Amino acid sequence: MTSELDIFVGNTTLIDEDVYRLWLDGYSVGDAVALRVRSGILEQTGATAAVLQSDTMDHYRTFHMLERLLHAPPKLLHQLIYQIPPSRQALLIERYYAFDEAFVREVLGKKLSKGTKKDLDDISTKTGITLKSCRRQFDNFKRVFKVVEEMRGSLVDNVQQHFLLSDRLARDYAAIVFFANNRFETGKKKLQYLSFGDFAFCAELMIQNWTLGAVDSQVDDMDMDLDKEFLQDLKELKVLVADKDLLDLHKSLVCTALRGKLGVFSEMEANFKNLSRGLVNVATKLTHNKDVRDLFVDLVEKESSQSCEAPSCCAPSVTPDGCLHRMADEQSRFAPKIRTHEPRPPKPSRRNFNHSATGPAPYFFHSGFIEV
């Protein structure tokens, strides 16, 4: 009896980017072959369906063997079994740790535990992302969290060093880790208009200014935990709304700075007292864990209630919400200087945020509640 074998011989490990994407997306070999046939690859190459099937299976076997190395990317760089050029190694790592925004929005701020993992079936159905891909992304989040949670030093730098990710992707993972550690509520319906980019933007500023690492670079878990003393000191901001003379002075200074720069300046000026009080009330309650977790909910609820339009109607720069954000920018100039240290100099962000659908939450973090 004879049998046929398909043998592939080579030195450099071949990586087909299209097949890698299909594997990452959780498609079976059969589904991947069908999608490749539909793309017209047989006509382009002159290959037979049998050859395409064997080629796809070979790539899948290669990716499966590489996966254990991708769990600890430095191992991929130092291993000698697979001859993969550095540029291809970087591609493998970056794409393996890439994630779908629809998926991360479903788990952002949740505990990365077995309980959350049990919900992946529902998340897969809701988002249209395959269950296998959901599991890979969730396991990546959990793996990064476990590696960096006890480390000292910059959270972004630790992620980059141990997982060899690009600067942008490392910042995204730092945001995911930060939100998981502090359990911020992001899943409420009223927050759904906010994108992951909006939350990641807030996380970066909070890490730079609100954490223990912003106070002392030698403390443990420096970029993971919020500075409780700083949150306690935010109560001092009450003076901005409790003292009429200070409130009038504050309003005068802010309005002078913003006059002519806003299309809805008159609405902001007319509602200044309510808007300022709303921001201060949110800040002064952050001494309680539940209020910290509900920070974004409170921002949207309490600040949007003072606005003339809903937060997602149009760009914040041309809505009363935009007035709130710009007013908050100016508020830092006149609030009490309650921080006694210089916050860590922020690194320039390389993320391009779509602020056209952004409401109160992200712009709050340019306020005096960060840099006062």
Short mmCIF file of C-alpha atoms in Angstrom, two decimals:
data_model
loop_
_atom_site.label_atom_id
_atom_site.label_comp_id
_atom_site.label_asym_id
_atom_site.label_seq_id
_atom_site.Cartn_x
_atom_site.Cartn_y
_atom_site.Cartn_z
CA MET A 1 0.00 0.00 0.00
CA THR A 2 1.31 3.44 -0.89
CA SER A 3 0.50 6.82 0.59
CA GLU A 4 1.09 10.35 -0.60
CA LEU A 5 2.89 12.94 1.48
CA ASP A 6 3.13 16.67 0.95
CA ILE A 7 6.62 17.84 1.88
CA PHE A 8 7.70 21.44 2.26
CA VAL A 9 11.43 22.06 2.44
CA GLY A 10 13.02 25.40 3.17
CA ASN A 11 15.38 27.40 5.33
CA THR A 12 13.68 30.74 6.02
CA THR A 13 10.27 30.31 7.64
CA LEU A 14 7.69 31.71 5.27
CA ILE A 15 4.97 33.89 6.75
CA ASP A 16 1.93 34.62 4.62
CA GLU A 17 0.38 37.74 6.14
CA ASP A 18 -3.09 37.01 4.77
CA VAL A 19 -3.13 33.48 6.18
CA TYR A 20 -1.75 34.79 9.49
CA ARG A 21 -4.64 37.24 9.69
CA LEU A 22 -7.14 34.43 9.04
CA TRP A 23 -5.50 32.34 11.78
CA LEU A 24 -5.56 35.25 14.23
CA ASP A 25 -9.20 35.91 13.39
CA GLY A 26 -10.01 32.37 14.52
CA TYR A 27 -10.99 30.79 11.21
CA SER A 28 -10.63 27.05 10.79
CA VAL A 29 -8.46 25.67 7.99
CA GLY A 30 -11.55 24.89 5.94
CA ASP A 31 -12.97 28.39 6.35
CA ALA A 32 -9.58 29.94 5.61
CA VAL A 33 -9.26 27.92 2.40
CA ALA A 34 -12.75 28.97 1.31
CA LEU A 35 -11.92 32.64 1.92
CA ARG A 36 -8.66 32.34 0.02
CA VAL A 37 -10.44 30.72 -2.93
CA ARG A 38 -12.99 33.52 -2.87
CA SER A 39 -10.16 36.07 -3.03
CA GLY A 40 -9.13 34.67 -6.42
CA ILE A 41 -5.79 33.23 -5.35
CA LEU A 42 -6.19 30.09 -7.49
CA GLU A 43 -6.55 32.18 -10.64
CA GLN A 44 -3.66 34.43 -9.64
CA THR A 45 -1.21 31.61 -8.93
CA GLY A 46 -2.47 28.75 -11.08
CA ALA A 47 -2.44 26.46 -8.04
CA THR A 48 -4.92 23.66 -7.49
CA ALA A 49 -7.41 23.48 -4.64
CA ALA A 50 -5.43 20.59 -3.13
CA VAL A 51 -2.21 22.61 -3.10
CA LEU A 52 -4.03 25.56 -1.52
CA GLN A 53 -5.41 23.26 1.18
CA SER A 54 -1.94 21.88 1.94
CA ASP A 55 -0.39 25.35 1.91
CA THR A 56 -2.98 26.66 4.37
CA MET A 57 -2.56 23.69 6.69
CA ASP A 58 1.23 24.13 6.64
CA HIS A 59 0.93 27.79 7.59
CA TYR A 60 -1.51 26.96 10.39
CA ARG A 61 0.88 24.35 11.79
CA THR A 62 3.70 26.89 11.73
CA PHE A 63 1.61 29.51 13.54
CA HIS A 64 0.54 26.96 16.14
CA MET A 65 4.18 26.09 16.86
CA LEU A 66 5.15 29.76 17.04
CA GLU A 67 2.33 30.65 19.41
CA ARG A 68 4.11 29.47 22.56
CA LEU A 69 6.98 31.80 21.66
CA LEU A 70 4.59 34.68 21.03
CA HIS A 71 3.40 34.36 24.62
CA ALA A 72 6.87 35.59 25.63
CA PRO A 73 8.09 37.63 22.63
CA PRO A 74 11.77 37.90 23.70
CA LYS A 75 11.96 34.12 23.31
CA LEU A 76 10.99 34.48 19.66
CA LEU A 77 13.91 36.82 19.09
CA HIS A 78 16.47 34.55 20.73
CA GLN A 79 15.34 31.12 19.49
CA LEU A 80 17.28 29.37 16.70
CA ILE A 81 14.71 26.88 15.43
CA TYR A 82 12.83 29.21 13.10
CA GLN A 83 14.78 31.40 10.71
CA ILE A 84 12.59 34.49 10.67
CA PRO A 85 13.91 37.93 9.66
CA PRO A 86 13.62 40.62 12.37
CA SER A 87 11.01 42.56 10.40
CA ARG A 88 8.85 39.44 10.21
CA GLN A 89 9.33 38.76 13.90
CA ALA A 90 8.09 42.26 14.69
CA LEU A 91 5.07 41.74 12.43
CA LEU A 92 4.21 38.43 14.11
CA ILE A 93 4.37 39.97 17.58
CA GLU A 94 2.53 43.19 16.76
CA ARG A 95 -0.35 41.46 15.01
CA TYR A 96 -0.64 38.73 17.62
CA TYR A 97 -1.15 41.35 20.33
CA ALA A 98 -3.37 43.60 18.23
CA PHE A 99 -7.01 43.66 19.30
CA ASP A 100 -10.43 44.64 18.04
CA GLU A 101 -11.84 47.85 19.50
CA ALA A 102 -15.31 46.30 19.67
CA PHE A 103 -13.91 43.55 21.88
CA VAL A 104 -11.82 45.70 24.19
CA ARG A 105 -14.78 48.02 24.81
CA GLU A 106 -16.72 45.03 26.16
CA VAL A 107 -14.06 44.06 28.71
CA LEU A 108 -12.41 47.40 29.52
CA GLY A 109 -12.39 48.01 33.26
CA LYS A 110 -13.52 44.49 34.11
CA LYS A 111 -11.51 42.08 36.20
CA LEU A 112 -9.44 39.83 33.94
CA SER A 113 -10.64 36.66 35.62
CA LYS A 114 -12.37 33.39 34.80
CA GLY A 115 -15.70 35.04 35.49
CA THR A 116 -15.18 37.55 32.69
CA LYS A 117 -13.82 34.84 30.40
CA LYS A 118 -17.11 32.96 30.77
CA ASP A 119 -18.82 35.92 29.11
CA LEU A 120 -16.76 35.62 25.93
CA ASP A 121 -19.45 33.56 24.19
CA ASP A 122 -21.90 36.43 24.57
CA ILE A 123 -19.28 39.00 23.58
CA SER A 124 -18.45 36.97 20.47
CA THR A 125 -22.11 36.89 19.47
CA LYS A 126 -22.57 40.60 20.16
CA THR A 127 -19.46 41.80 18.32
CA GLY A 128 -19.30 39.25 15.50
CA ILE A 129 -15.72 38.39 16.45
CA THR A 130 -14.99 34.66 16.51
CA LEU A 131 -14.83 33.05 19.93
CA LYS A 132 -11.28 31.85 19.28
CA SER A 133 -10.15 35.40 18.52
CA CYS A 134 -11.94 36.71 21.62
CA ARG A 135 -10.11 34.17 23.75
CA ARG A 136 -6.75 35.09 22.24
CA GLN A 137 -7.30 38.79 22.89
CA PHE A 138 -8.55 38.21 26.43
CA ASP A 139 -5.63 35.90 27.23
CA ASN A 140 -3.23 38.53 25.87
CA PHE A 141 -4.73 41.20 28.14
CA LYS A 142 -4.51 38.89 31.13
CA ARG A 143 -0.95 37.79 30.29
CA VAL A 144 0.33 41.36 30.02
CA PHE A 145 -1.47 42.31 33.24
CA LYS A 146 0.09 39.42 35.17
CA VAL A 147 3.59 40.21 33.93
CA VAL A 148 3.62 43.95 34.65
CA GLU A 149 1.33 44.28 37.69
CA GLU A 150 4.13 43.87 40.26
CA MET A 151 6.82 45.75 38.35
CA ARG A 152 8.28 49.09 39.29
CA GLY A 153 8.86 51.73 36.70
CA SER A 154 6.88 53.10 33.79
CA LEU A 155 3.93 50.93 32.84
CA VAL A 156 4.36 51.66 29.14
CA ASP A 157 8.09 50.95 29.28
CA ASN A 158 7.51 47.67 31.11
CA VAL A 159 5.02 46.54 28.48
CA GLN A 160 7.39 47.47 25.68
CA GLN A 161 10.37 45.78 27.30
CA HIS A 162 8.66 42.47 28.04
CA PHE A 163 6.39 42.20 25.00
CA LEU A 164 8.32 44.16 22.36
CA LEU A 165 5.28 46.09 21.20
CA SER A 166 5.24 49.35 19.29
CA ASP A 167 4.90 52.53 21.30
CA ARG A 168 1.26 52.99 20.37
CA LEU A 169 0.25 49.41 21.14
CA ALA A 170 2.19 49.46 24.41
CA ARG A 171 0.29 52.60 25.44
CA ASP A 172 -2.98 50.87 24.61
CA TYR A 173 -2.05 47.88 26.76
CA ALA A 174 -0.97 50.19 29.58
CA ALA A 175 -4.44 51.75 29.45
CA ILE A 176 -6.10 48.31 29.52
CA VAL A 177 -3.98 47.24 32.50
CA PHE A 178 -4.65 50.52 34.32
CA PHE A 179 -8.40 50.26 33.84
CA ALA A 180 -8.46 46.59 34.87
CA ASN A 181 -6.49 47.36 38.02
CA ASN A 182 -8.72 50.26 39.08
CA ARG A 183 -11.97 48.69 37.82
CA PHE A 184 -13.36 51.85 36.20
CA GLU A 185 -16.94 51.44 35.01
CA THR A 186 -17.06 51.79 31.22
CA GLY A 187 -19.90 49.49 30.22
CA LYS A 188 -22.94 51.59 31.10
CA LYS A 189 -25.17 52.49 28.17
CA LYS A 190 -24.59 56.21 28.66
CA LEU A 191 -20.85 55.65 28.09
CA GLN A 192 -21.16 53.66 24.88
CA TYR A 193 -20.52 56.68 22.67
CA LEU A 194 -17.00 56.90 24.10
CA SER A 195 -14.41 54.94 22.14
CA PHE A 196 -11.50 52.96 23.51
CA GLY A 197 -9.27 55.75 22.21
CA ASP A 198 -11.09 58.23 24.45
CA PHE A 199 -10.54 56.06 27.52
CA ALA A 200 -6.92 55.33 26.59
CA PHE A 201 -6.31 59.07 26.31
CA CYS A 202 -7.70 59.57 29.82
CA ALA A 203 -5.70 56.64 31.17
CA GLU A 204 -2.45 58.09 29.87
CA LEU A 205 -3.02 61.42 31.58
CA MET A 206 -4.15 59.79 34.81
CA ILE A 207 -1.05 57.58 34.87
CA GLN A 208 1.15 60.62 34.37
CA ASN A 209 -0.54 62.75 37.01
CA TRP A 210 -2.81 60.80 39.36
CA THR A 211 -0.80 57.71 40.29
CA LEU A 212 1.75 57.00 42.99
CA GLY A 213 4.40 56.99 40.28
CA ALA A 214 3.64 60.63 39.57
CA VAL A 215 4.71 61.33 43.15
CA ASP A 216 7.60 58.93 43.71
CA SER A 217 9.28 56.93 40.96
CA GLN A 218 10.65 54.49 43.54
CA VAL A 219 7.34 53.18 44.88
CA ASP A 220 6.02 49.75 43.97
CA ASP A 221 3.29 49.44 41.33
CA MET A 222 3.94 53.09 40.56
CA ASP A 223 1.76 53.41 37.48
CA MET A 224 -1.00 51.06 38.61
CA ASP A 225 -2.44 52.60 41.77
CA LEU A 226 -4.01 56.02 42.21
CA ASP A 227 -2.44 58.37 44.74
CA LYS A 228 -4.96 58.35 47.61
CA GLU A 229 -3.45 61.46 49.18
CA PHE A 230 -3.90 63.37 45.95
CA LEU A 231 -7.55 62.29 45.70
CA GLN A 232 -8.09 63.36 49.30
CA ASP A 233 -6.56 66.77 48.57
CA LEU A 234 -9.02 67.36 45.73
CA LYS A 235 -11.53 68.37 48.38
CA GLU A 236 -9.65 71.68 48.52
CA LEU A 237 -11.20 72.56 45.16
CA LYS A 238 -14.47 73.36 46.92
CA VAL A 239 -13.14 76.86 47.45
CA LEU A 240 -13.72 77.57 43.76
CA VAL A 241 -17.50 77.33 44.17
CA ALA A 242 -17.97 78.06 47.89
CA ASP A 243 -16.46 81.54 47.87
CA LYS A 244 -18.47 83.99 45.75
CA ASP A 245 -15.54 86.35 45.24
CA LEU A 246 -13.32 83.51 44.04
CA LEU A 247 -16.10 82.19 41.81
CA ASP A 248 -16.55 85.61 40.22
CA LEU A 249 -12.80 86.01 39.77
CA HIS A 250 -12.53 82.53 38.33
CA LYS A 251 -15.37 83.19 35.90
CA SER A 252 -13.84 86.49 34.83
CA LEU A 253 -10.44 84.98 34.17
CA VAL A 254 -11.79 81.96 32.29
CA CYS A 255 -14.20 83.99 30.19
CA THR A 256 -11.44 86.45 29.32
CA ALA A 257 -9.27 83.57 28.14
CA LEU A 258 -12.05 81.96 26.08
CA ARG A 259 -13.83 84.99 24.64
CA GLY A 260 -13.75 84.84 20.86
CA LYS A 261 -12.52 81.24 20.82
CA LEU A 262 -15.86 79.45 21.19
CA GLY A 263 -18.92 79.46 19.00
CA VAL A 264 -21.11 78.90 22.06
CA PHE A 265 -19.32 81.26 24.40
CA SER A 266 -22.55 82.90 25.58
CA GLU A 267 -24.01 79.54 26.70
CA MET A 268 -20.84 78.72 28.61
CA GLU A 269 -20.77 82.13 30.27
CA ALA A 270 -24.43 81.90 31.27
CA ASN A 271 -24.00 78.40 32.75
CA PHE A 272 -20.53 78.89 34.20
CA LYS A 273 -21.55 78.46 37.83
CA ASN A 274 -23.38 75.17 37.25
CA LEU A 275 -20.64 73.79 35.01
CA SER A 276 -17.89 74.67 37.47
CA ARG A 277 -19.84 73.25 40.40
CA GLY A 278 -20.42 70.01 38.50
CA LEU A 279 -16.72 69.48 37.87
CA VAL A 280 -15.77 70.31 41.44
CA ASN A 281 -18.45 67.99 42.85
CA VAL A 282 -17.10 65.09 40.80
CA ALA A 283 -13.54 65.76 41.96
CA THR A 284 -14.30 66.12 45.65
CA LYS A 285 -16.04 62.73 45.87
CA LEU A 286 -13.09 60.72 44.61
CA THR A 287 -12.05 59.68 48.11
CA HIS A 288 -14.46 56.72 47.96
CA ASN A 289 -13.65 53.62 45.91
CA LYS A 290 -17.11 53.42 44.37
CA ASP A 291 -16.95 57.04 43.25
CA VAL A 292 -13.55 56.40 41.70
CA ARG A 293 -14.94 53.42 39.80
CA ASP A 294 -17.92 55.51 38.66
CA LEU A 295 -15.79 58.50 37.64
CA PHE A 296 -16.71 58.41 33.95
CA VAL A 297 -20.37 57.74 34.69
CA ASP A 298 -20.48 60.76 37.01
CA LEU A 299 -18.75 62.97 34.49
CA VAL A 300 -21.26 62.16 31.80
CA GLU A 301 -24.29 62.29 34.08
CA LYS A 302 -23.50 65.40 36.07
CA GLU A 303 -21.77 67.46 33.43
CA SER A 304 -24.04 66.58 30.53
CA SER A 305 -27.05 67.53 32.64
CA GLN A 306 -25.69 71.09 32.71
CA SER A 307 -25.27 71.26 28.94
CA CYS A 308 -27.76 72.40 26.39
CA GLU A 309 -27.05 69.50 24.06
CA ALA A 310 -26.30 65.78 24.45
CA PRO A 311 -22.60 64.94 24.61
CA SER A 312 -22.53 62.97 21.39
CA CYS A 313 -24.38 65.46 19.22
CA CYS A 314 -21.37 67.10 17.66
CA ALA A 315 -17.77 68.02 18.27
CA PRO A 316 -17.08 69.19 21.82
CA SER A 317 -15.34 72.29 20.57
CA VAL A 318 -18.66 73.65 19.26
CA THR A 319 -21.06 72.47 21.96
CA PRO A 320 -21.69 73.49 25.56
CA ASP A 321 -19.80 70.33 26.46
CA GLY A 322 -16.87 71.84 24.63
CA CYS A 323 -17.23 74.92 26.81
CA LEU A 324 -17.05 72.68 29.84
CA HIS A 325 -13.86 71.07 28.62
CA ARG A 326 -12.16 74.34 27.78
CA MET A 327 -13.32 75.88 31.03
CA ALA A 328 -11.76 72.92 32.82
CA ASP A 329 -8.50 73.57 31.00
CA GLU A 330 -8.44 77.08 32.39
CA GLN A 331 -9.58 76.01 35.86
CA SER A 332 -6.16 74.57 36.61
CA ARG A 333 -4.67 78.06 36.49
CA PHE A 334 -6.76 79.30 39.38
CA ALA A 335 -7.37 76.25 41.57
CA PRO A 336 -5.33 75.78 44.77
CA LYS A 337 -1.91 74.27 44.19
CA ILE A 338 -2.55 71.18 46.23
CA ARG A 339 0.10 68.96 44.66
CA THR A 340 3.49 69.58 46.20
CA HIS A 341 5.47 67.67 43.58
CA GLU A 342 6.04 68.19 39.92
CA PRO A 343 4.09 65.62 37.89
CA ARG A 344 6.04 63.39 35.55
CA PRO A 345 6.61 65.19 32.23
CA PRO A 346 4.09 63.72 29.78
CA LYS A 347 5.36 61.85 26.75
CA PRO A 348 3.93 63.10 23.47
CA SER A 349 0.97 60.94 22.51
CA ARG A 350 1.09 59.35 19.09
CA ARG A 351 -2.55 58.39 19.07
CA ASN A 352 -4.89 60.18 16.73
CA PHE A 353 -8.13 60.52 18.67
CA ASN A 354 -11.48 61.06 17.06
CA HIS A 355 -12.90 63.76 19.28
CA SER A 356 -15.94 64.24 17.05
CA ALA A 357 -17.89 61.87 19.28
CA THR A 358 -16.21 62.67 22.54
CA GLY A 359 -18.13 63.95 25.53
CA PRO A 360 -17.10 65.19 28.94
CA ALA A 361 -14.90 62.39 30.16
CA PRO A 362 -11.70 62.74 28.09
CA TYR A 363 -11.46 66.52 28.29
CA PHE A 364 -11.93 66.46 32.04
CA PHE A 365 -8.41 65.12 32.27
CA HIS A 366 -6.94 68.33 30.91
CA SER A 367 -8.44 70.07 33.91
CA GLY A 368 -7.08 71.36 37.16
CA PHE A 369 -7.93 68.04 38.74
CA ILE A 370 -4.77 66.70 37.14
CA GLU A 371 -2.24 69.44 37.35
CA VAL A 372 -3.33 71.42 40.38
#
